[in-house]
Structures are given as C-alpha cells and as structure tokens.
GROMACS .gro file of C-alpha atoms in nm:
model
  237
    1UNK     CA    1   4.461   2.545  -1.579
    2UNK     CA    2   4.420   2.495  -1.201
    3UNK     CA    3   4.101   2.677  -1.175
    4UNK     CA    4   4.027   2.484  -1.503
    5UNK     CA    5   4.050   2.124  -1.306
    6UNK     CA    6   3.896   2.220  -0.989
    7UNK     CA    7   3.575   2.322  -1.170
    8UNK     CA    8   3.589   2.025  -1.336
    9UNK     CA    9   3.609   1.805  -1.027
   10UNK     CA   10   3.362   1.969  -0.895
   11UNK     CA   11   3.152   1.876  -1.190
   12UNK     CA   12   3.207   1.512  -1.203
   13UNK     CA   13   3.130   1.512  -0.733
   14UNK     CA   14   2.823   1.689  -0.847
   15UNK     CA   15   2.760   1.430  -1.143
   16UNK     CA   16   2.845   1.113  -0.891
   17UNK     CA   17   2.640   1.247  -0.619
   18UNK     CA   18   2.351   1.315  -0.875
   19UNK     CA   19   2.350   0.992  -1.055
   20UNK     CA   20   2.453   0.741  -0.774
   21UNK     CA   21   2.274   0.892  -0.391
   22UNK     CA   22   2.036   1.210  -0.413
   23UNK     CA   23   1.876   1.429  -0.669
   24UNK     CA   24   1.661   1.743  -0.595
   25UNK     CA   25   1.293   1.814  -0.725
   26UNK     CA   26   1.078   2.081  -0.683
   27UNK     CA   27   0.694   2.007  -0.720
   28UNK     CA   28   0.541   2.207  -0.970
   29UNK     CA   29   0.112   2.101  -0.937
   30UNK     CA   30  -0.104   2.027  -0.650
   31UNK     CA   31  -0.179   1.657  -0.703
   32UNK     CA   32   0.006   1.534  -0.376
   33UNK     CA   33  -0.200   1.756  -0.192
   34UNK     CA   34  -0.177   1.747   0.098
   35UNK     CA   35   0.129   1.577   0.174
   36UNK     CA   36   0.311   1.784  -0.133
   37UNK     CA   37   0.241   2.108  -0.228
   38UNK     CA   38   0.343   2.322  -0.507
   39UNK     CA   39   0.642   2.474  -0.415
   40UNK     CA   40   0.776   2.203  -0.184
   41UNK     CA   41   1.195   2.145  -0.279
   42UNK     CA   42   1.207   1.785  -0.232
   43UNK     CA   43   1.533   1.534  -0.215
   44UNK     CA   44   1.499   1.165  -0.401
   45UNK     CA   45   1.751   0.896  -0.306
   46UNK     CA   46   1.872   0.721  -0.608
   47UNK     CA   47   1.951   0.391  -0.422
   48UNK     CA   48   1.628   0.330  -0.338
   49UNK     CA   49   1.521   0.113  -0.620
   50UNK     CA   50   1.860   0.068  -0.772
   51UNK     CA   51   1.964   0.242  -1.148
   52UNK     CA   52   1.836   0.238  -1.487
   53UNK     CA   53   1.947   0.447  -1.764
   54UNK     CA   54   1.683   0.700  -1.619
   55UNK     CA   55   1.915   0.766  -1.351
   56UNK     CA   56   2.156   0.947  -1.585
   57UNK     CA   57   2.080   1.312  -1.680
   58UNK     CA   58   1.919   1.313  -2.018
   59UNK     CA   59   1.797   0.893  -2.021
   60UNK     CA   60   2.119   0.785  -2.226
   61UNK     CA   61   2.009   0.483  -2.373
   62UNK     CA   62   2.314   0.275  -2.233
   63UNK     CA   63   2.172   0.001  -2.079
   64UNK     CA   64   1.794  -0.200  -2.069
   65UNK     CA   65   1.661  -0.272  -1.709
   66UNK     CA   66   1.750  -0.151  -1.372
   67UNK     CA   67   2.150  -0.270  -1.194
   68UNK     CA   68   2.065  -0.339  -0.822
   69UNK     CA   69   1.768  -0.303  -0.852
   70UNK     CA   70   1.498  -0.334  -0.539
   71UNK     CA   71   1.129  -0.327  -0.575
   72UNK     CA   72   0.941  -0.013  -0.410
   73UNK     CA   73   0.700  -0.094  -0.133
   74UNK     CA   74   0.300  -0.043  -0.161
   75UNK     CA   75   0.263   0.315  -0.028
   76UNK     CA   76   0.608   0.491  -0.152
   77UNK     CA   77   0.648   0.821  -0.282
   78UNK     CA   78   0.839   0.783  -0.625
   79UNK     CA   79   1.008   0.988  -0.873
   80UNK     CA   80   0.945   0.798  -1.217
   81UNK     CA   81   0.967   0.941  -1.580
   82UNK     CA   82   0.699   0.937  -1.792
   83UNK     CA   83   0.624   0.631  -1.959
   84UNK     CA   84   0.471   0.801  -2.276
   85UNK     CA   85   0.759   1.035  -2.343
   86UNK     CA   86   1.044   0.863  -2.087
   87UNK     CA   87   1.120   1.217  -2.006
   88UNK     CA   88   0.873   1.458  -1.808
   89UNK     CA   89   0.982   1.384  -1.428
   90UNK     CA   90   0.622   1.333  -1.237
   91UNK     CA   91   0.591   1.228  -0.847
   92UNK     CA   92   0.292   0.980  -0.728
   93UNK     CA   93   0.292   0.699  -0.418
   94UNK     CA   94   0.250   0.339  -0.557
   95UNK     CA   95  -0.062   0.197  -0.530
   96UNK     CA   96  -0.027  -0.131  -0.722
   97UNK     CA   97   0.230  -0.374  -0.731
   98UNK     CA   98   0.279  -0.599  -1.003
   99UNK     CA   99   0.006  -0.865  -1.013
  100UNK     CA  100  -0.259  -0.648  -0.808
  101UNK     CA  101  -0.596  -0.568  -0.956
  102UNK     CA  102  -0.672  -0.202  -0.879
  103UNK     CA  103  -1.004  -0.021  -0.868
  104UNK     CA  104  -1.202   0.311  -0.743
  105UNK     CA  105  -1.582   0.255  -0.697
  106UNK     CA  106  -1.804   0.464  -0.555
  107UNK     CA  107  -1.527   0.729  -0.459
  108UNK     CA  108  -1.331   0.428  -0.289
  109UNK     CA  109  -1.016   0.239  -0.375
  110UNK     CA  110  -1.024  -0.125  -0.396
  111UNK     CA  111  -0.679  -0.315  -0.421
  112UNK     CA  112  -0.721  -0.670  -0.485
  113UNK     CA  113  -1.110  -0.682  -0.469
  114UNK     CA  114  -1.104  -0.550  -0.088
  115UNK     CA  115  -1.167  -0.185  -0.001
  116UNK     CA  116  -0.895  -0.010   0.146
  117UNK     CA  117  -0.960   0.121   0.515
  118UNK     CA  118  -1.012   0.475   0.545
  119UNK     CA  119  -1.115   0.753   0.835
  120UNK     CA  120  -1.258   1.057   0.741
  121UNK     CA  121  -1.040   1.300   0.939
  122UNK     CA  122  -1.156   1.613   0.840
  123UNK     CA  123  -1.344   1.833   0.623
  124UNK     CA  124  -1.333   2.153   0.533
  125UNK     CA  125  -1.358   2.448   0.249
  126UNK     CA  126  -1.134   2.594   0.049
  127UNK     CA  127  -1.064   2.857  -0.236
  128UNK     CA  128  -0.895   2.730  -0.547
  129UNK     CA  129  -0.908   2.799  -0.923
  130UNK     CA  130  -1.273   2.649  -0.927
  131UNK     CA  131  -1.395   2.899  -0.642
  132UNK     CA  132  -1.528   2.757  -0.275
  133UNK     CA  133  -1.520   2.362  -0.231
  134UNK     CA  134  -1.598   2.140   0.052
  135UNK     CA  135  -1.267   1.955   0.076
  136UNK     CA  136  -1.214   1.624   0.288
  137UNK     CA  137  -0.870   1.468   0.442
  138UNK     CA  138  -0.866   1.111   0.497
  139UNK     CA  139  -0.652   0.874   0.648
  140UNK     CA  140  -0.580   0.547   0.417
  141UNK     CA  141  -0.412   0.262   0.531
  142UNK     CA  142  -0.277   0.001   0.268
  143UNK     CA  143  -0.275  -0.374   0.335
  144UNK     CA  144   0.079  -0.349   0.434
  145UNK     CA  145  -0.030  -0.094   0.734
  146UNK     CA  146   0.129   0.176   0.544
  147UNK     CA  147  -0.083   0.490   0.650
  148UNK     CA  148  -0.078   0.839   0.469
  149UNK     CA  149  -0.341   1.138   0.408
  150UNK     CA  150  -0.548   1.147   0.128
  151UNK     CA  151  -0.760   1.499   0.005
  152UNK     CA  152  -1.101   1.424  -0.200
  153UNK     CA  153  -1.365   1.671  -0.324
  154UNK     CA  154  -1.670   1.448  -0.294
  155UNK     CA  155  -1.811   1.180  -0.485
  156UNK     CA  156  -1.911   1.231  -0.861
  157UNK     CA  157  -1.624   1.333  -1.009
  158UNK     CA  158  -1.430   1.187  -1.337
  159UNK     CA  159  -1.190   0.958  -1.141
  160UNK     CA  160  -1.433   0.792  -0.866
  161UNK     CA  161  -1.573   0.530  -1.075
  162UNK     CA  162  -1.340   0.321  -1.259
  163UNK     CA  163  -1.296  -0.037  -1.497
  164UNK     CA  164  -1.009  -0.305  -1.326
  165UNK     CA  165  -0.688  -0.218  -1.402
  166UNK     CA  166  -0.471  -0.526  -1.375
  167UNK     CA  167  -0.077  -0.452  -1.292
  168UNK     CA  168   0.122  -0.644  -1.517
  169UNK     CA  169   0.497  -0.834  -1.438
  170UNK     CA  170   0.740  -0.534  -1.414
  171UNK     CA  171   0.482  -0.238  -1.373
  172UNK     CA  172   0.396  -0.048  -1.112
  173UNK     CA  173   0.032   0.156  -1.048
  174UNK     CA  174   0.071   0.495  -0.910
  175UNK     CA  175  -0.218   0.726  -0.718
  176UNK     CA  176  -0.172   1.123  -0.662
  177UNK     CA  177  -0.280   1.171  -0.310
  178UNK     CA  178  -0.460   1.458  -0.420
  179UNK     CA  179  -0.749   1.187  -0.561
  180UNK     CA  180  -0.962   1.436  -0.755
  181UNK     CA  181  -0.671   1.657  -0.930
  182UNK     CA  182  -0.375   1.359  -1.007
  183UNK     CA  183  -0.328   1.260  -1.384
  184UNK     CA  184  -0.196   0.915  -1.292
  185UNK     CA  185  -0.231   0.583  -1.349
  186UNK     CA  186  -0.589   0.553  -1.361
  187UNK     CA  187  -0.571   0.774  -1.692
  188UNK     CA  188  -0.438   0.583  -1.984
  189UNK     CA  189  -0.112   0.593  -2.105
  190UNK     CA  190  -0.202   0.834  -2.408
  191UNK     CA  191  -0.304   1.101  -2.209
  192UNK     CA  192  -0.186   1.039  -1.844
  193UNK     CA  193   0.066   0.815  -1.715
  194UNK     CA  194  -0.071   0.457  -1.720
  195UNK     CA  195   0.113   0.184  -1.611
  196UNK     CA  196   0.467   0.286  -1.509
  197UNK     CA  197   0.786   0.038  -1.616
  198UNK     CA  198   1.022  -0.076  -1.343
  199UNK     CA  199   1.239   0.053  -1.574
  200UNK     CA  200   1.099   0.472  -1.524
  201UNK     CA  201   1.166   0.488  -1.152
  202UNK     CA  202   1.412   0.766  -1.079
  203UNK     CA  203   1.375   0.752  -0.724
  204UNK     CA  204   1.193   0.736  -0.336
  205UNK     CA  205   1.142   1.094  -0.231
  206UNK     CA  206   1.288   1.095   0.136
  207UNK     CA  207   1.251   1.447   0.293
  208UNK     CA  208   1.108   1.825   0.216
  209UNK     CA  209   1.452   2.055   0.245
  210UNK     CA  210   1.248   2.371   0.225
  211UNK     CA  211   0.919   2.492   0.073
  212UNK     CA  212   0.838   2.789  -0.118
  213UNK     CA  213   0.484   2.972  -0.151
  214UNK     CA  214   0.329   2.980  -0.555
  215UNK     CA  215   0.543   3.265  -0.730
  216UNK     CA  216   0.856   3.237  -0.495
  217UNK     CA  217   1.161   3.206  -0.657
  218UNK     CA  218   1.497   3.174  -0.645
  219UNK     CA  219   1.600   3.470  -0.939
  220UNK     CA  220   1.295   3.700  -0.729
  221UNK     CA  221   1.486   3.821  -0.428
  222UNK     CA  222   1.177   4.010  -0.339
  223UNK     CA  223   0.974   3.678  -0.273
  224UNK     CA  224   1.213   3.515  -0.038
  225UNK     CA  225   1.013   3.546   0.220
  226UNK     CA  226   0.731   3.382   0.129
  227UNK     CA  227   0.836   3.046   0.276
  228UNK     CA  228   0.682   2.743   0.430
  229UNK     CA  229   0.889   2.758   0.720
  230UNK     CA  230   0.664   2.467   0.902
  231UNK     CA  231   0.741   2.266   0.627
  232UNK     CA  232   1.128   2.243   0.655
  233UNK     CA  233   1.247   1.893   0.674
  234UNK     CA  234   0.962   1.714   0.689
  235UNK     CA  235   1.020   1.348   0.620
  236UNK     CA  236   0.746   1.197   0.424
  237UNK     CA  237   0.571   0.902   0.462
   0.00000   0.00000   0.00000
C-alpha cells in the first residue's frame, strides 16, 4: 500500500507540473530549420499564454476558452494543436496577430502591407532528400524588433507567392522558419494548419534541453552518442 501511494503521488507532481508550468517536445520535421532541428528535445512553459482545455493530456472538453490567458507576442515560438483535428501537437513562431493582413510576394513577407526587413546572411549548399541545393539564411526582423533566422531555397517555389490572408479576432497566423518546407498557416486549414484559435495554444517553447542526431533514440543504446552537444540549452528566440 505504501509503495502503492508514493507512485501515485508521484503521478499527480508529474500531472501538476505537466498541466500547470512545463511540458517536453521533441521535434520530429525540419520546418524550423534552422533554429529547430529534427531531433531537438525542447521544453514549453504552460504559463505563457495561460490554459485551455488543450493544456490537459488528451483535450478534455471541460471548459471553452483559455483561464489567464495572455496573448503571445509577434515573433514567438508556440506549441499549438492542430486546428483541423485539435490533436496533432505542431511548433511554428507567430507571424500574425489578430487583425494583421499577412502576405509573401515575390519570396518576401509582407505584414500589414509593408515588407518585413531582412539581411541575407549567408548562403550556402546542402544535401537533403531532394539532392544538392543552394540554401540561404536570413535575418528577419518583425515590426516589434523581434529578430530571428530564417532558411529559404530561392524564389519560385509553391509558398513564395501568396493571396492576403486576413487574421481574424481570436486567431493567430503562424510561419515555419524553415520558409520553403513548413505546412503552416499559409496552407489552408484542410490540408495544413490555417488559422490557429487562441484557444489551440499549448505553449511558448523556452529552451533546447538536449538534441539528438536523425535515428537517435532513447530505446537504441547504441546511438547515444550521436548528440548535438553544441546545441544543449540553447534558449530560443
């Protein structure tokens, strides 16, 4: 009985801690390249935004709208659910706040009908599951001075050219950094992620605890080595 009720508090610290101040996440895709990268074991705080009913394992539907809530800043790194399915975690920085008109012409994001400033600060090649491609960094800054690394392979592609998209009361519009290899909100709702409810935030990702290489694993003893050991508690911004 004794071992019986320490397990169980141990449960309900874990479930408290979980629900109410940090949750982990590992990110499985390269679409916040190259701030993220698959592999990265990531903590979220849950007091960020305040609590829905998505911060409760499973989305129990015991309550509409958020308790305590605070709005995310332009520029954050979030934790949301999926708005089509209100399950499938996914990780993107907001872009649009509500109200904002939100566009990418010409390979170039436009928030509000102004271009946002950006410095090409490298470019480069590099091997992926296409083969060789000229890669470029570059350095965005938001109209709030919020400043972060972007990765784009050239003009031309599917996402570089797009309609308005007009953030309405309550939504946010979220942007892999990875710009030519996110599913986000510039993809509609039906097949990508759309706009994303107040309501779906989980969380602001904070810090990178430690970072595993593609294949590493916990249950593979033989890949523990094959760390990102430059990676270790980055913050993220």
């Amino acid at each position: 009985m004794e071992i019986v009720k320490t397990v169980v508090f141990a449960l309900l610290i874990a479930m408290v801690l979980r629900i109410f101040l940090f949750q982990p996440f590992t990110i499985p895709s390269a679409s916040m390249e190259p701030n993220l990268y698959e592999g990265d074991y990531i903590v979220v705080s849950k007091w960020s935004y305040g609590y829905s009913r998505h911060s409760i394992p499973f989305s129990p539907p015991l309550f509409d709208g958020r308790i305590m809530g605070s709005a995310p800043k332009r520029g954050d790194i979030v934790v949301f659910k999926l708005p089509r399915d209100d399950k499938t975690d996914f990780i993107k920085r907001v872009i649009g706040l509500p109200g904002d008109r939100i566009q990418m012409i010409a390979n170039k994001l436009y928030i509000n009908d102004k271009p946002v400033q950006d410095v090409v600060v490298s470019q480069q090649e590099i091997n992926d599951i296409f083969g060789a491609r000229p890669v470029t960094e570059v350095r965005e800054t938001l109209p709030n001075g919020k400043s972060f690394m972007t990765q784009d392979f050239g003009p031309g592609n599917d996402l570089d050219d797009t309609p308005v998209y007009e953030v309405p009361a309550g939504h946010y519009f979220m942007m892999g950094d990875n710009r030519d290899n996110s599913i986000d909100s510039r993809v509609e709702q039906s097949s990508g992620v759309g706009m994303v409810p107040a309501e779906n935030l989980v969380g602001k990702a904070q810090i990178i605890l430690f970072s595993w290489k593609p294949g590493a694993s916990l249950f593979k003893p033989w890949t523990w080595g094959n760390v990102r050991l430059d990676r270790f508690f980055d913050v993220l911004h």
